[in-house]
Short mmCIF file of C-alpha atoms in Angstrom, two decimals:
data_model
loop_
_atom_site.label_atom_id
_atom_site.label_comp_id
_atom_site.label_asym_id
_atom_site.label_seq_id
_atom_site.Cartn_x
_atom_site.Cartn_y
_atom_site.Cartn_z
CA MET A 814 42.33 -75.50 6.69
CA THR A 815 43.22 -77.20 10.21
CA ALA A 816 44.52 -75.45 13.09
CA SER A 817 48.14 -76.91 12.22
CA GLN A 818 47.53 -75.35 9.06
CA PRO A 819 49.06 -71.67 8.77
CA ILE A 820 46.83 -68.15 7.97
CA VAL A 821 49.55 -67.06 5.23
CA ASP A 822 52.39 -68.68 4.25
CA ARG A 823 56.44 -68.01 5.38
CA PRO A 824 57.16 -65.30 3.17
CA ILE A 825 60.22 -66.96 1.19
CA LEU A 826 64.21 -65.03 0.87
CA THR A 827 64.14 -65.39 -3.30
CA PHE A 828 67.46 -63.14 -3.73
CA PRO A 829 70.83 -65.08 -4.68
CA GLU A 830 72.57 -66.97 -2.24
CA GLU A 831 75.53 -64.36 -2.58
CA VAL A 832 73.49 -61.98 -2.63
CA SER A 833 71.10 -62.86 0.16
CA ASP A 834 74.61 -63.77 2.31
CA TRP A 835 75.08 -60.24 1.94
CA VAL A 836 71.90 -58.85 3.22
CA ARG A 837 72.34 -60.80 5.72
CA ALA A 838 75.17 -59.48 7.26
CA PHE A 839 74.58 -56.10 6.73
CA TYR A 840 71.38 -57.04 8.87
CA GLU A 841 73.28 -58.27 11.61
CA ARG A 842 75.28 -55.07 11.60
CA ALA A 843 72.17 -52.62 11.71
CA GLU A 844 70.49 -51.79 14.96
CA THR A 845 67.36 -50.40 12.73
CA ILE A 846 65.78 -51.32 8.61
CA LEU A 847 64.15 -50.23 6.25
CA GLU A 848 62.87 -51.66 3.44
CA TYR A 849 61.45 -51.04 0.29
CA GLY A 850 59.21 -53.94 -0.33
CA SER A 851 58.81 -56.30 1.88
CA GLY A 852 59.15 -60.76 1.87
CA GLY A 853 61.51 -63.26 2.75
CA SER A 854 64.05 -60.24 3.27
CA THR A 855 61.32 -58.86 6.30
CA VAL A 856 61.21 -62.53 7.46
CA MET A 857 65.07 -62.55 8.44
CA ALA A 858 65.27 -59.33 10.18
CA SER A 859 62.67 -59.86 12.56
CA GLU A 860 64.07 -63.18 13.71
CA MET A 861 67.44 -61.23 14.52
CA ARG A 862 67.14 -59.50 18.05
CA GLY A 863 66.90 -56.00 18.61
CA LYS A 864 66.15 -54.95 15.59
CA THR A 865 64.12 -51.81 14.94
CA ILE A 866 62.68 -52.80 11.15
CA PHE A 867 60.15 -50.60 8.38
CA SER A 868 58.83 -52.26 5.31
CA VAL A 869 57.40 -50.17 3.23
CA GLU A 870 54.37 -51.79 1.01
CA SER A 871 52.19 -50.08 -1.98
CA ASP A 872 50.23 -53.69 -2.48
CA PRO A 873 47.13 -53.42 0.43
CA ALA A 874 46.41 -57.01 0.26
CA TRP A 875 50.15 -57.96 0.94
CA CYS A 876 50.74 -55.55 3.37
CA ARG A 877 47.63 -56.82 5.16
CA ASP A 878 49.36 -61.15 5.02
CA MET A 879 52.41 -59.77 6.10
CA GLU A 880 50.75 -58.11 9.33
CA ALA A 881 49.05 -61.14 9.18
CA TYR A 882 51.60 -63.65 9.33
CA PHE A 883 53.79 -61.35 12.16
CA GLU A 884 50.38 -61.70 14.06
CA GLU A 885 50.12 -65.41 13.94
CA SER A 886 53.99 -66.44 13.28
CA GLY A 887 55.34 -64.26 15.56
CA SER A 888 59.13 -62.36 15.74
CA VAL A 889 61.78 -61.87 17.61
CA SER A 890 61.98 -58.12 16.83
CA LYS A 891 58.97 -55.71 15.99
CA VAL A 892 58.44 -55.18 12.65
CA THR A 893 56.47 -51.65 11.68
CA MET A 894 54.47 -52.07 7.91
CA HIS A 895 54.29 -48.89 5.94
CA TYR A 896 51.20 -48.98 3.51
CA ALA A 897 51.78 -46.22 0.72
CA ASN A 898 48.99 -45.74 -0.76
CA ILE A 899 50.05 -44.77 -4.58
CA GLY A 900 46.20 -45.37 -5.93
CA PRO A 901 45.34 -48.89 -7.54
CA VAL A 902 48.43 -51.39 -8.05
CA GLY A 903 48.54 -54.85 -9.77
CA LYS A 904 51.09 -57.75 -9.80
CA TRP A 905 54.86 -56.65 -7.54
CA GLY A 906 52.46 -53.77 -6.30
CA ARG A 907 52.46 -51.96 -9.08
CA PRO A 908 51.10 -48.99 -10.09
CA SER A 909 47.73 -50.02 -12.40
CA SER A 910 47.95 -47.33 -14.37
CA ASP A 911 49.58 -43.34 -14.14
CA ARG A 912 46.18 -41.96 -13.30
CA HIS A 913 47.54 -41.11 -9.99
CA TRP A 914 50.56 -40.42 -10.15
CA ALA A 915 50.48 -37.35 -7.78
CA ARG A 916 50.72 -39.87 -4.86
CA PHE A 917 53.72 -41.83 -6.28
CA HIS A 918 56.10 -39.89 -4.25
CA ARG A 919 53.86 -41.16 -0.66
CA TYR A 920 56.50 -44.51 -1.72
CA PRO A 921 59.86 -43.30 -1.19
CA ASN A 922 59.41 -40.18 1.47
CA SER A 923 56.12 -41.30 3.35
CA VAL A 924 57.91 -43.78 5.84
CA TRP A 925 60.16 -41.31 6.89
CA ASP A 926 56.59 -38.94 7.80
CA ARG A 927 56.08 -41.33 10.61
CA ALA A 928 56.04 -40.10 14.33
CA ASP A 929 57.66 -43.41 15.14
CA PHE A 930 60.01 -42.85 12.35
CA VAL A 931 63.59 -44.42 13.30
CA ALA A 932 66.71 -43.05 11.24
CA PRO A 933 67.82 -46.38 10.19
CA ASP A 934 71.24 -47.62 9.50
CA ILE A 935 71.16 -49.73 6.53
CA VAL A 936 67.88 -49.22 3.13
CA LEU A 937 67.16 -52.05 0.88
CA VAL A 938 65.31 -51.30 -2.41
CA ASP A 939 63.90 -54.44 -3.81
CA GLY A 940 60.55 -52.55 -4.09
CA ARG A 941 58.18 -50.30 -6.49
CA PHE A 942 60.50 -46.53 -7.23
CA ARG A 943 63.68 -47.99 -6.39
CA VAL A 944 65.68 -44.81 -7.98
CA GLY A 945 63.15 -42.97 -6.54
CA CYS A 946 63.86 -44.57 -3.06
CA VAL A 947 67.43 -43.82 -3.53
CA LEU A 948 67.32 -39.85 -3.66
CA ALA A 949 64.59 -39.92 -0.68
CA THR A 950 67.68 -41.77 1.31
CA LEU A 951 69.90 -39.01 -0.17
CA LEU A 952 67.62 -36.07 1.04
CA ARG A 953 65.86 -37.26 4.08
CA THR A 954 68.84 -39.17 5.88
CA GLU A 955 70.65 -36.87 8.04
CA LYS A 956 73.45 -39.06 9.51
CA PRO A 957 75.43 -42.12 7.13
CA VAL A 958 73.51 -44.32 6.39
CA THR A 959 74.04 -47.86 3.83
CA LEU A 960 71.82 -48.68 0.96
CA LEU A 961 71.91 -52.65 -0.83
CA PHE A 962 69.78 -51.89 -4.42
CA ASP A 963 68.72 -54.96 -5.31
CA ASP A 964 68.96 -55.99 -9.57
CA TYR A 965 70.84 -52.91 -10.03
CA VAL A 966 73.52 -54.59 -12.46
CA ASP A 967 71.77 -55.47 -15.32
CA ARG A 968 68.80 -52.21 -15.11
CA PRO A 969 70.21 -49.32 -17.16
CA PHE A 970 66.93 -46.94 -15.91
CA TYR A 971 68.15 -47.11 -12.42
CA HIS A 972 71.88 -46.53 -13.51
CA ARG A 973 70.73 -42.73 -13.46
CA VAL A 974 71.12 -42.13 -9.59
CA GLU A 975 74.77 -42.29 -10.46
CA LYS A 976 74.13 -38.58 -11.13
CA PHE A 977 73.66 -37.88 -7.45
CA VAL A 978 75.48 -41.06 -5.78
CA GLU A 979 77.72 -44.05 -6.96
CA PRO A 980 77.61 -47.34 -6.56
CA VAL A 981 80.92 -48.67 -3.84
CA GLU A 982 80.45 -52.34 -4.10
CA ILE A 983 78.45 -54.67 -6.76
CA LYS A 984 77.90 -58.01 -4.91
CA GLY A 985 75.71 -60.21 -7.83
CA ARG A 986 73.00 -58.15 -9.37
CA MET A 987 73.03 -55.81 -5.97
CA ALA A 988 74.74 -52.73 -5.84
CA ARG A 989 76.13 -51.02 -1.78
CA PHE A 990 75.77 -47.20 -1.77
CA ASP A 991 77.51 -45.60 0.72
CA ILE A 992 75.01 -42.35 1.62
CA VAL A 993 76.02 -39.42 3.55
CA PRO A 994 73.52 -36.50 4.31
CA THR A 995 73.19 -34.49 0.48
CA PRO A 996 71.84 -30.86 -0.06
CA LEU A 997 69.18 -30.56 -2.68
CA PRO A 998 70.98 -30.18 -5.89
CA LYS A 999 68.91 -27.36 -7.38
CA HIS A 1000 70.07 -27.56 -10.57
CA HIS A 1001 68.48 -30.93 -11.09
CA LEU A 1002 65.03 -30.70 -9.09
CA THR A 1003 63.20 -30.81 -12.18
CA GLU A 1004 64.96 -34.42 -13.10
CA MET A 1005 64.25 -35.38 -9.33
CA LEU A 1006 61.06 -34.26 -8.72
CA THR A 1007 60.42 -36.77 -11.89
CA LEU A 1008 62.22 -39.44 -11.18
CA PHE A 1009 59.79 -39.59 -8.00
CA THR A 1010 57.50 -40.85 -10.41
CA LYS A 1011 58.87 -43.24 -12.09
CA SER A 1012 56.95 -46.98 -11.29
CA LEU A 1013 60.10 -48.97 -11.74
#
């Protein structure tokens, strides 16, 4: 490797163009951004001025690569990579098995427990445990927040969130939800706890 070669390649934004433009527009208006799943969107956010960015990852190797990229390349706005330890993972940060299921709730929830956490204006759901990430946002936000849910349209399992909150807009494969602080619906507690462990 020569001195001119980067240690870590720049993560690429893989959204379709209309989705990329949509995410960019919401990121530009936000002050604080929370991402479930990191990559090209994280880099895009980091190149915007005046942002506070948290990005959740279940794959420790990818999390280190992202940190190495920002350390080497720098960023306009600081990115805090948050590693959620859910046990061994495979491709795309999916749990290798259900053996460590008792940790799975950490992926949607643990970033909200950080001492340095700042309540987000925008949440991007593009990683693991996507339904759980919506539920965590519903239950833990203390102010209205916009949530963008990637791959929502064509994956019926994700539509289970509509029991708790309905999308207000669709752009290509992505759905937008306008979330307000929501009390725990006690009669759905068992279902909600189960959904926190679904890694889809």
